Amino acid sequence: GLSVSDVTIPTGATSAPVPVTGVTASPTPITITASLDGVMQTADVRVIGAAEAPRLVDLSPASATISVSATESFRVSLDIPAPTGGVTVLLSLDMGGSVPASVDIPADAISASFMLTAGATATSGTLSATLNTDMFSSAITISDAPTGHLVINEVDYDQPGADMGEFLELYNGDSSPVDLTTLSVVFVNGSSSVDYRTVDLTGSLGAGEYLVLANTGVSVPASVTRIDIPSNGIQNGAPDGVMILDTSTNTIVDALSYEGSITAATVSGMTFNLVEGTPTTAEDNNTDVLSLVRMPNGTDTDDANSDWTTSSTPTPGAANTP
């Protein structure tokens, strides 16, 4: 069981901590109820034994498709917080590529993330995580190119004066349409490494077609799919970033970190690396008319510094120009 005391919320305050003391360890959570003027709120509390060891309960995602030489974030989770000194989960990969030999979950935490780097050859295999007798696995496929090859192709996040001409362009450079129904464009604040805007996509994007997220003042060809975003809605760095996230698998389709490196963005409890290879040195500014572009148009070698440059001729919804 446990013991709990009544609390008094001080004048002018809206909350107060509730002191709870564990008495008897139990695997079954105990419900605490708080009541005020007939309104009740509850919370479940699990009392952990002093010698109780945490168990591994998850490795996520359970499957992932990764481009050759690309990186992907995974997470291991425990059933109870790690004790003093933390917990070490062993990792192994039975295919081309690499993962750390282990990942440490720090004291009082219940999960930790790590990166898998794919090998240079398309193949498939299994990623395993082990803690004592508990083991979880993830099915890994390494592909020659991302499915659909949908990329972030151009971004203009800063203009002279007020930022009224911001846009972000997606491009499908593949020969087949790309299904967008599980994809979201996620903008990440580099100062906190958390998302500040998410735009869920719908429908599909045909081969060789563009999709543009833009301020209302941006001119986009009538044939191009357009999604309006607020003016001054794309942050200027340094750094900030954006990614295309497949929410069905919690994997990155494409990403860009600009004016610095965001290697541990937290989105929906998952950690993502927004840097492909070497970070790009290309930067927009508020003095010149510029955009960041993949050059040649749609090029994606998974090395941001090679793929990205600046253009003095922004082309929202059309092929990039130097």
Short mmCIF file of N, CA and C in Angstrom, two decimals, residues 66-71 117-123 141-146 301-302:
data_model
loop_
_atom_site.label_atom_id
_atom_site.label_comp_id
_atom_site.label_asym_id
_atom_site.label_seq_id
_atom_site.Cartn_x
_atom_site.Cartn_y
_atom_site.Cartn_z
N ILE A 66 15.11 1.84 -44.26
CA ILE A 66 16.12 2.89 -44.18
C ILE A 66 16.92 2.90 -45.47
N SER A 67 17.23 4.08 -45.98
CA SER A 67 18.06 4.18 -47.17
C SER A 67 19.49 3.77 -46.85
N VAL A 68 20.21 3.27 -47.86
CA VAL A 68 21.60 2.88 -47.64
C VAL A 68 22.39 4.06 -47.07
N SER A 69 23.22 3.76 -46.08
CA SER A 69 24.12 4.72 -45.42
C SER A 69 23.39 5.79 -44.62
N ALA A 70 22.06 5.70 -44.52
CA ALA A 70 21.29 6.69 -43.75
C ALA A 70 21.22 6.26 -42.28
N THR A 71 20.71 7.14 -41.43
CA THR A 71 20.56 6.84 -40.01
C THR A 71 19.09 6.87 -39.61
N THR A 117 22.90 3.11 -38.03
CA THR A 117 23.44 3.58 -39.30
C THR A 117 23.40 2.43 -40.29
N ALA A 118 22.67 2.61 -41.39
CA ALA A 118 22.52 1.55 -42.38
C ALA A 118 23.83 1.33 -43.14
N GLY A 119 24.02 0.10 -43.63
CA GLY A 119 25.18 -0.22 -44.43
C GLY A 119 25.05 0.32 -45.84
N ALA A 120 26.02 0.04 -46.68
CA ALA A 120 26.06 0.59 -48.03
C ALA A 120 25.38 -0.30 -49.06
N THR A 121 24.80 -1.42 -48.61
CA THR A 121 24.17 -2.37 -49.53
C THR A 121 22.73 -2.64 -49.11
N ALA A 122 21.82 -2.70 -50.09
CA ALA A 122 20.42 -3.01 -49.80
C ALA A 122 20.31 -4.45 -49.28
N THR A 123 19.65 -4.61 -48.14
CA THR A 123 19.51 -5.92 -47.53
C THR A 123 18.42 -5.84 -46.46
N THR A 141 14.82 -3.11 -43.01
CA THR A 141 15.08 -3.21 -44.44
C THR A 141 15.91 -2.02 -44.87
N ILE A 142 17.04 -2.29 -45.53
CA ILE A 142 17.87 -1.22 -46.08
C ILE A 142 17.63 -1.19 -47.58
N SER A 143 17.16 -0.04 -48.07
CA SER A 143 16.79 0.09 -49.49
C SER A 143 17.76 1.00 -50.22
N ASP A 144 17.81 0.84 -51.54
CA ASP A 144 18.70 1.66 -52.36
C ASP A 144 18.28 3.13 -52.38
N ALA A 145 16.99 3.39 -52.20
CA ALA A 145 16.48 4.77 -52.22
C ALA A 145 15.20 4.82 -51.41
N PRO A 146 14.87 5.94 -50.81
CA PRO A 146 13.63 6.04 -50.07
C PRO A 146 12.43 5.74 -50.97
N THR A 301 21.73 12.78 -51.83
CA THR A 301 22.79 11.81 -51.59
C THR A 301 22.92 11.47 -50.12
N ASP A 302 21.97 11.99 -49.29
CA ASP A 302 22.00 11.82 -47.84
C ASP A 302 23.21 12.52 -47.21
#
